[in-house]
Coordinates of C-alpha atoms and ligand atoms in Angstrom, one line a residue:
X54 CA 26.4 19.9 24.9
X55 CA 28.1 16.6 23.3
X56 CA 30.3 16.9 20.3
X57 CA 28.1 14.4 18.3
X58 CA 24.7 14.7 17.8
X59 CA 24.3 10.8 18.7
X60 CA 26.3 11.3 21.8
X61 CA 24.1 14.2 22.5
X62 CA 21.0 12.1 22.1
X63 CA 22.4 9.5 24.3
X64 CA 22.8 11.9 27.2
X65 CA 19.5 13.4 26.9
X66 CA 18.0 9.8 26.8
X67 CA 20.2 7.4 28.3
X68 CA 17.1 4.5 28.2
X69 CA 16.6 4.8 24.6
X70 CA 17.6 2.2 22.6
X71 CA 19.9 2.9 19.7
X72 CA 21.7 0.7 17.3
X73 CA 24.5 1.3 15.1
X74 CA 25.8 -1.8 14.1
X75 CA 26.2 -1.7 9.9
X76 CA 23.7 -5.0 9.7
X77 CA 21.4 -2.9 11.8
X78 CA 21.6 0.3 9.4
X79 CA 21.3 -1.6 6.5
X80 CA 18.3 -3.6 7.7
X81 CA 16.6 -0.5 9.1
X82 CA 17.8 1.9 6.4
X83 CA 15.9 0.2 3.3
X84 CA 12.4 -0.8 2.6
X85 CA 11.1 -3.2 -0.2
X86 CA 12.5 -1.1 -2.9
X87 CA 16.1 -2.0 -2.6
X88 CA 17.5 0.5 -5.2
X89 CA 19.0 2.8 -2.7
X90 CA 22.0 2.3 -0.6
X91 CA 21.1 2.7 3.3
X92 CA 23.3 4.9 5.1
X93 CA 21.5 5.9 8.1
X94 CA 23.5 7.9 11.1
X95 CA 21.8 5.2 13.7
X96 CA 18.5 3.7 14.5
X97 CA 16.4 4.5 17.3
X98 CA 13.6 2.5 18.9
X99 CA 11.8 4.4 21.5
X100 CA 9.5 2.7 23.7
X101 CA 7.1 5.8 24.6
X102 CA 5.4 8.8 23.1
X103 CA 8.0 10.8 25.5
X104 CA 10.8 9.5 23.9
X105 CA 9.7 10.2 20.7
X106 CA 8.9 13.7 21.4
X107 CA 12.3 13.9 22.9
X108 CA 14.2 12.7 19.6
X109 CA 11.9 15.0 17.5
X110 CA 13.2 18.1 19.9
X111 CA 16.7 16.9 19.5
X112 CA 16.6 16.4 15.7
X113 CA 15.2 20.2 15.6
X114 CA 18.0 21.7 17.8
X115 CA 20.7 19.6 16.2
X116 CA 19.3 19.7 12.9
X117 CA 19.3 16.1 12.1
X118 CA 16.7 14.6 9.7
X119 CA 14.6 11.9 10.7
X120 CA 12.7 9.1 9.0
X121 CA 9.6 7.5 10.5
X122 CA 9.9 3.6 10.0
X123 CA 7.2 0.8 10.6
X124 CA 7.5 -2.6 8.9
X125 CA 9.5 -1.1 5.9
X126 CA 7.4 -3.0 3.2
X127 CA 6.9 -0.2 1.3
X128 CA 7.4 0.0 -2.1
X129 CA 8.0 3.8 -2.8
X130 CA 11.0 4.5 -1.0
X131 CA 9.1 6.5 1.7
X132 CA 11.1 4.8 4.7
X133 CA 14.4 4.8 3.2
X134 CA 17.5 6.3 4.9
X135 CA 20.2 7.0 2.5
X136 CA 21.2 10.5 3.3
X137 CA 22.6 10.2 7.0
X138 CA 19.2 10.2 8.9
X139 CA 18.2 8.8 12.2
X140 CA 15.8 6.3 11.5
X141 CA 12.8 6.4 14.0
X142 CA 11.6 3.1 14.3
X143 CA 8.3 2.4 16.1
X144 CA 8.9 -1.3 15.9
X145 CA 9.1 -1.5 20.0
X146 CA 5.9 0.6 20.3
X147 CA 3.5 -2.3 19.2
X148 CA 0.8 -3.1 21.6
X149 CA -2.8 -2.9 21.8
X150 CA -3.7 -0.2 24.2
X151 CA -7.6 -0.3 24.3
X152 CA -10.9 -2.1 22.8
X153 CA -13.9 -0.6 23.4
X154 CA -16.7 -2.4 22.7
X155 CA -19.4 0.3 22.5
X156 CA -17.2 2.4 20.3
X157 CA -16.3 -0.5 18.3
X158 CA -12.7 1.0 18.4
X159 CA -9.3 -0.9 18.7
X160 CA -6.5 1.7 20.0
X161 CA -3.0 0.6 18.8
X162 CA 0.6 1.6 19.2
X163 CA 2.1 2.6 15.5
X164 CA 4.4 -0.6 15.3
X165 CA 1.7 -3.0 15.5
X166 CA 1.4 -5.3 12.6
X167 CA -1.6 -5.3 10.5
X168 CA -2.1 -8.9 11.2
X169 CA -2.0 -8.4 14.9
X170 CA -4.6 -5.9 14.7
X171 CA -6.9 -8.2 12.4
X172 CA -6.3 -10.8 15.6
X173 CA -7.2 -8.2 18.2
X174 CA -10.1 -7.3 16.3
X175 CA -11.3 -10.9 15.4
X176 CA -10.6 -11.9 19.0
X177 CA -13.3 -9.3 19.9
X178 CA -15.7 -10.6 17.7
X179 CA -15.2 -8.0 15.2
X180 CA -13.3 -7.0 12.0
X181 CA -10.6 -4.4 11.0
X182 CA -11.3 -4.9 7.1
X183 CA -8.2 -3.3 5.6
X184 CA -6.2 -6.1 4.4
X185 CA -3.3 -7.1 1.9
X186 CA -0.5 -9.6 1.2
X187 CA 2.0 -8.0 3.5
X188 CA -0.3 -8.0 6.7
X189 CA 2.7 -9.8 8.3
X190 CA 5.3 -7.5 8.4
X191 CA 3.6 -4.0 7.9
X192 CA 3.0 -1.9 10.6
X193 CA -0.5 0.1 10.9
X194 CA 1.9 3.3 11.5
X195 CA 3.1 2.6 8.0
X196 CA -0.5 1.7 6.6
X197 CA -1.8 5.0 7.9
X198 CA 1.5 7.0 6.3
X199 CA 0.6 6.0 3.0
X200 CA -3.4 5.5 3.4
X201 CA -2.8 1.8 2.6
X202 CA -5.4 0.2 0.3
X203 CA -5.1 -3.3 -0.5
X204 CA -7.4 -6.4 -1.9
X205 CA -11.1 -5.1 0.2
X206 CA -11.0 -1.7 -0.8
X207 CA -13.9 -2.6 -3.2
X208 CA -16.0 -3.0 -0.2
X209 CA -14.6 -1.4 2.7
X210 CA -12.3 1.4 1.4
X211 CA -8.8 2.8 2.2
X212 CA -7.5 3.3 5.6
X213 CA -8.6 6.7 5.7
X214 CA -12.0 5.3 6.4
X215 CA -11.0 3.1 9.3
X216 CA -9.4 6.0 11.5
X217 CA -11.0 7.3 14.6
X218 CA -8.4 9.1 16.1
X219 CA -4.8 9.9 15.9
X220 CA -2.1 11.0 18.3
X221 CA 0.8 12.3 16.4
X222 CA 4.1 14.2 17.4
X223 CA 4.6 17.0 15.0
X224 CA 8.1 18.1 13.4
X225 CA 8.6 20.4 16.2
X226 CA 7.6 17.9 19.0
X227 CA 4.1 19.0 19.9
X228 CA 1.8 16.1 20.7
X229 CA -1.6 16.4 19.0
X230 CA -4.6 14.4 19.8
X231 CA -6.5 14.2 16.6
X232 CA -10.5 13.7 16.6
X233 CA -10.6 11.8 19.9
X234 CA -12.6 8.8 18.4
X235 CA -15.5 11.3 17.5
X236 CA -18.0 10.0 14.9
X237 CA -19.2 13.5 14.6
X238 CA -17.2 16.6 15.0
X239 CA -17.5 19.3 13.0
X240 CA -15.1 21.9 14.4
X241 CA -12.8 22.9 11.6
X242 CA -9.9 21.2 9.9
X243 CA -9.5 17.6 10.1
X244 CA -5.9 17.1 10.6
X245 CA -6.4 13.5 11.4
X246 CA -7.1 13.1 7.8
X247 CA -4.3 15.1 6.4
X248 CA -1.7 13.1 8.7
X249 CA -3.4 9.8 6.8
X250 CA -1.3 9.4 3.7
X251 CA 1.2 12.2 4.5
X252 CA 4.3 9.8 4.5
X253 CA 5.6 11.0 7.6
X254 CA 6.3 14.2 6.4
X255 CA 4.2 16.3 8.8
X256 CA 4.0 14.1 12.2
X257 CA 4.8 10.7 13.5
X258 CA 2.0 8.8 14.5
X259 CA 2.0 7.5 18.0
X260 CA -1.2 6.0 18.5
X261 CA -4.0 5.2 16.5
X262 CA -7.4 4.4 17.4
X263 CA -9.1 2.3 14.7
X264 CA -12.6 1.8 13.5
X265 CA -13.8 -1.9 13.8
X266 CA -17.0 -3.6 11.9
X267 CA -19.3 -6.8 11.9
X268 CA -16.9 -9.5 10.7
X269 CA -17.7 -10.2 7.0
X270 CA -20.6 -12.4 5.8
X271 CA -19.9 -15.8 4.5
X272 CA -18.1 -15.7 1.1
X273 CA -17.0 -17.7 -1.5
X274 CA -13.8 -17.3 -3.9
X275 CA -13.5 -17.7 -7.8
X276 CA -11.1 -17.8 -9.9
X277 CA -12.1 -16.9 -13.4
X278 CA -9.8 -17.2 -16.6
X279 CA -10.5 -14.5 -19.5
X280 CA -9.9 -14.6 -23.0
X281 CA -9.0 -10.8 -23.5
X282 CA -8.7 -7.5 -22.0
X283 CA -11.9 -6.1 -22.6
X284 CA -13.6 -8.9 -20.6
X285 CA -12.4 -7.8 -17.4
X286 CA -14.4 -4.8 -17.1
X287 CA -17.4 -6.6 -18.9
X288 CA -17.0 -9.3 -16.1
X289 CA -16.5 -6.9 -13.4
X290 CA -19.9 -5.0 -14.4
X291 CA -22.0 -8.2 -14.3
X292 CA -20.6 -9.5 -11.3
X293 CA -21.2 -6.2 -9.4
X294 CA -24.5 -5.9 -10.4
X295 CA -25.7 -9.5 -9.1
X296 CA -23.3 -10.2 -6.2
X297 CA -22.3 -8.1 -3.2
X298 CA -18.2 -8.0 -4.0
X299 CA -15.7 -8.3 -1.1
X300 CA -12.6 -8.1 -3.6
X301 CA -12.2 -8.3 -7.2
X302 CA -8.6 -8.7 -8.5
X303 CA -7.0 -9.4 -11.6
X304 CA -3.4 -10.6 -13.0
X305 CA -2.0 -11.8 -16.0
X306 CA -0.8 -14.9 -17.5
X307 CA 2.9 -13.3 -16.9
X308 CA 1.9 -13.1 -13.4
X309 CA 0.5 -16.6 -13.1
X310 CA 3.6 -17.9 -14.3
X311 CA 5.7 -16.2 -11.8
X312 CA 3.6 -17.0 -8.9
X313 CA 3.7 -20.7 -10.1
X314 CA 7.1 -21.0 -10.3
X315 CA 7.2 -19.7 -6.6
X316 CA 5.3 -22.8 -5.3
X317 CA 1.6 -21.7 -5.8
X318 CA -0.9 -24.5 -7.3
X319 CA -2.3 -24.2 -10.9
X320 CA -6.3 -24.1 -10.6
X321 CA -7.5 -23.8 -13.9
X322 CA -5.5 -25.9 -16.8
X323 CA -5.0 -24.4 -20.1
X324 CA -3.5 -20.9 -20.7
X325 CA -5.3 -17.5 -20.9
X326 CA -4.4 -14.1 -20.8
X327 CA -6.1 -12.6 -17.8
X328 CA -7.3 -14.1 -14.7
X329 CA -9.6 -12.7 -12.0
X330 CA -10.0 -13.7 -8.3
X331 CA -13.1 -12.6 -6.9
X332 CA -14.8 -13.2 -3.3
X333 CA -18.4 -12.3 -2.9
X334 CA -21.1 -12.8 -0.1
X335 CA -22.6 -16.0 -0.1
X336 CA -24.8 -16.3 2.8
X337 CA -27.1 -18.9 1.6
X338 CA -27.8 -21.4 -1.1
X339 CA -29.7 -18.9 -3.2
X340 CA -26.7 -16.6 -3.1
X341 CA -24.6 -19.7 -4.2
X342 CA -27.0 -20.2 -7.1
X343 CA -26.9 -16.8 -8.2
X344 CA -22.9 -16.9 -8.2
X345 CA -23.1 -19.6 -10.6
X346 CA -25.6 -18.5 -12.7
X347 CA -23.8 -15.0 -13.1
X348 CA -20.4 -17.4 -13.9
X349 CA -22.7 -19.2 -16.6
X350 CA -24.1 -15.9 -17.9
X351 CA -20.3 -14.6 -18.3
X352 CA -19.4 -17.9 -20.1
X353 CA -22.2 -17.4 -22.7
X354 CA -21.2 -14.1 -23.3
X355 CA -17.8 -15.2 -23.9
X356 CA -16.1 -13.2 -21.4
X357 CA -15.3 -15.9 -18.9
X358 CA -13.1 -19.2 -20.7
X359 CA -12.8 -21.2 -17.5
X360 CA -13.4 -21.0 -13.7
X361 CA -13.1 -22.6 -10.4
X362 CA -15.0 -22.1 -7.4
X363 CA -13.2 -22.8 -4.2
X364 CA -14.7 -25.8 -2.4
X365 CA -13.0 -25.4 1.1
X366 CA -11.4 -22.5 3.0
X367 CA -7.8 -24.2 1.9
X368 CA -9.0 -24.0 -1.9
X369 CA -9.8 -20.5 -1.6
X370 CA -6.4 -19.4 0.2
X371 CA -4.9 -21.6 -2.6
X372 CA -6.6 -19.5 -4.9
X373 CA -6.0 -16.0 -3.3
X374 CA -2.2 -17.1 -3.1
X375 CA -2.4 -16.8 -7.2
X376 CA -2.9 -13.1 -6.6
X377 CA -1.5 -12.2 -3.2
X378 CA 2.0 -14.2 -3.7
X379 CA 2.5 -12.1 -7.1
X380 CA 4.9 -9.5 -5.4
X381 CA 6.7 -12.1 -3.5
X382 CA 7.3 -14.2 -6.4
X383 CA 8.8 -11.3 -8.4
X384 CA 10.9 -9.5 -5.6
X385 CA 14.1 -11.8 -6.7
X386 CA 14.1 -9.5 -10.0
X387 CA 13.8 -6.2 -8.0
X388 CA 11.1 -5.1 -10.5
X389 CA 10.4 -1.6 -11.3
X390 CA 7.1 -0.7 -10.1
X391 CA 4.1 1.6 -11.4
X392 CA 0.9 1.8 -9.0
X393 CA -1.6 4.0 -10.8
X394 CA -5.3 4.5 -10.7
X395 CA -8.0 6.0 -12.6
X396 CA -11.6 6.1 -11.9
X397 CA -13.5 2.7 -12.6
X398 CA -15.4 4.3 -15.6
X399 CA -11.7 5.3 -17.0
X400 CA -10.2 2.0 -17.1
X401 CA -11.5 0.4 -20.1
X402 CA -10.1 3.4 -22.2
X403 CA -7.0 4.0 -20.1
X404 CA -6.2 0.2 -20.2
X405 CA -6.0 0.0 -24.0
X406 CA -3.7 3.1 -24.2
X407 CA -1.6 1.9 -21.6
X408 CA -1.2 -1.4 -23.2
X409 CA -0.2 0.1 -26.4
X410 CA 2.0 2.4 -24.6
X411 CA 3.7 -0.5 -22.7
X412 CA 4.1 -2.6 -25.9
X413 CA 5.8 0.4 -27.7
X414 CA 8.2 1.3 -25.0
X415 CA 9.2 -2.2 -23.9
X416 CA 9.6 -4.5 -26.6
X417 CA 11.9 -6.7 -25.2
X418 CA 11.0 -6.5 -21.6
X419 CA 8.9 -8.5 -19.3
X420 CA 6.0 -6.6 -17.9
X421 CA 3.8 -7.8 -15.5
X422 CA 0.3 -6.3 -14.7
X423 CA -1.9 -7.1 -12.0
X424 CA -3.9 -5.2 -9.3
X425 CA -7.0 -4.0 -7.9
X426 CA -8.8 -3.5 -11.0
X427 CA -12.5 -3.1 -9.4
X428 CA -11.1 0.0 -8.0
X429 CA -9.4 1.3 -10.9
X430 CA -6.0 0.5 -9.4
X431 CA -3.2 -1.1 -11.5
X432 CA 0.3 -2.3 -10.5
X433 CA 2.6 -2.5 -13.1
X434 CA 5.9 -4.6 -12.5
X435 CA 8.6 -4.3 -14.9
X436 CA 11.6 -6.9 -15.0
X437 CA 15.2 -6.1 -15.7
X438 CA 16.5 -8.1 -18.6
X439 CA 19.8 -9.8 -17.4
X440 CA 21.5 -8.0 -20.2
X441 CA 20.5 -4.7 -19.1
X442 CA 22.4 -2.8 -16.2
X443 CA 20.4 -1.2 -13.7
X444 CA 21.1 2.0 -14.1
X445 CA 20.2 2.2 -17.8
X446 CA 17.1 0.0 -16.8
X447 CA 15.7 2.5 -14.4
X448 CA 16.6 5.5 -16.7
X449 CA 14.1 3.7 -19.5
X450 CA 11.5 2.7 -17.0
X451 CA 11.6 6.4 -15.6
X452 CA 11.4 7.7 -19.3
X453 CA 8.2 5.5 -19.8
X454 CA 6.6 6.5 -16.2
X455 CA 6.9 10.2 -17.5
X456 CA 5.0 8.9 -20.7
X457 CA 2.6 7.0 -18.5
X458 CA 2.0 10.0 -16.5
X459 CA 1.2 11.7 -19.2
X460 CA -1.5 9.2 -20.3
X461 CA -2.7 8.9 -16.8
X462 CA -3.2 12.9 -16.6
X463 CA -5.3 12.5 -19.9
X464 CA -7.8 9.9 -18.0
X465 CA -7.8 12.1 -14.9
X466 CA -5.9 9.4 -13.1
X467 CA -3.0 9.2 -10.4
X468 CA 0.6 8.4 -10.2
X469 CA 0.2 6.7 -7.1
X470 CA -2.7 4.9 -5.8
X471 CA -1.7 3.4 -2.7
X472 CA 2.1 2.7 -2.5
X473 CA 2.8 6.7 -1.8
X474 CA 5.0 9.0 -3.7
X475 CA 8.0 8.6 -1.4
X476 CA 11.8 8.7 -3.4
X477 CA 10.5 6.7 -6.2
X478 CA 7.5 9.0 -7.7
X479 CA 8.3 12.7 -6.5
X480 CA 9.5 13.4 -9.8
X481 CA 5.8 12.9 -11.2
X482 CA 4.0 14.4 -8.6
X483 CA 2.9 17.4 -10.8
X484 CA 1.2 14.9 -13.1
X485 CA -1.6 14.2 -10.3
X486 CA -1.2 17.2 -8.4
X487 CA -1.5 20.8 -9.5
X488 CA 1.2 23.6 -9.1
X489 CA -1.3 25.4 -6.7
X490 CA -1.7 22.2 -4.7
X491 CA 1.9 21.3 -4.3
X492 CA 2.4 24.7 -3.2
X493 CA 0.1 24.4 -0.2
X494 CA 1.1 21.1 0.3
X495 CA 4.9 22.5 0.8
X496 CA 3.2 25.4 2.9
X497 CA 1.0 22.9 5.2
X498 CA 4.6 21.0 5.4
X499 CA 6.2 24.0 6.7
X500 CA 3.3 24.5 9.3
X501 CA 3.7 21.0 10.9
X502 CA 7.7 20.5 10.6
X503 CA 9.2 24.2 10.3
X504 CA 12.7 22.9 10.1
X505 CA 11.9 20.0 7.7
X506 CA 13.3 17.5 9.8
X507 CA 10.5 14.7 9.1
X508 CA 11.6 12.5 6.1
X509 CA 13.1 15.2 3.9
X510 CA 13.4 14.6 0.3
X511 CA 10.4 12.2 0.5
X512 CA 7.1 13.2 -1.3
X513 CA 8.6 16.5 -2.9
X514 CA 11.7 17.0 -5.1
X515 CA 13.0 20.2 -3.3
X516 CA 12.8 20.2 0.5
Ligands
2HG811 C1 -0.3 -5.7 -4.2 O1 -1.6 -5.4 -4.5 C2 0.6 -4.6 -3.5 O2 -0.2 -6.9 -4.5 C3 2.0 -4.9 -4.1 O3 0.2 -3.3 -3.8 C4 2.1 -4.5 -5.5 O4 4.3 -5.4 -6.0 C5 3.2 -4.5 -6.7 O5 3.2 -4.0 -7.4
ZN812 ZN1 -2.0 -3.4 -4.5

């Protein structure tokens, strides 16, 4: 055996692409959190399932931790390598392997971007409906690892709903073929679903078969300005009862301010505290009339102050940019992020408590809210003031997150709706999952990854 783990890896897999330059270590060792200093051992870019299996076997034998890595657009530190791990980047495994018109499935390698999946589905006359702003950079493997949600969950559900089959290399190097694309399969535990959302702690996804569906019906996009917070769920209930919604997203005036400063076009004059971007089926004149009547009704009730209905695809895209551009517009501030959820029915009460908490705890700090209100999922971005150093800022935000976790617990909510636990939220996992559940989760982890080489330190405080 060679004298260093890396030399041994090179000896075993001479064809494996390995990167060790400082710039590469930095690039592949971090995700969008930017909070940890990346210090990976090296970056491995396998090009086949065999290579992935060989790397996992090597890691077990030489006791090297692995960080499975996709597009690294994650916001919870799930793909950060800050402890000398080998980054296992699936970037080169990025091809479409098969389209099956009868099964309406697309089989892909994990490193393919979500955008490329959309394009491939569309090219075959169908739709892969999970969608969100990072579509051009995130990978399907990462989407699966976090059970990614996004802007169309209200209509189509999360990633979990769209996985027909997975091939996974477990922590001890075994290749599992999970569910094999079956629609009906009542034959015991569904490990495919267990892998989805497991944040790279149980296995490495090396192939995924995605379900596709009919392209969406013609739709319209509307931007609404709302006078107060209570109006959000009132408008939601009204619109949902009259229209077939594809998306219902909200943001505050603070978010609008940042996104406009970042180059988006103002669509409504005047200042309002809350905004909604909604997209709904509008297949004919009748549904368009219903949409306008619904809008007018909301105005009459005093729940909507102003609105714009997109008149072209370009205008629809401009309205969407007001919502989808928020994360990018805030990125230079390196915000502290919360990504929380409650049941839709609990949103009104939770919003009030959350607002009181944040106003009390962050009197001098800008807090930006937005998110998938129609799914009960809120994003809170806290911006560090210039005169507060990073460590003190994070400590303050961690303190508030603890309080927020208690509030969430009392409303039956979750500390992570769609971004995952990763490194960022592991201290709060127990606010969402019971001690018994966490113990079982760790037990499951031991079964799939007995030596704990897959993404150690993520999800749980102690592993
Ligand atoms: C979104 O909904 C993403 O735009 C990112 O989940 C949320 O930046 C965030 O906090
Ligand atoms: Zn989101």
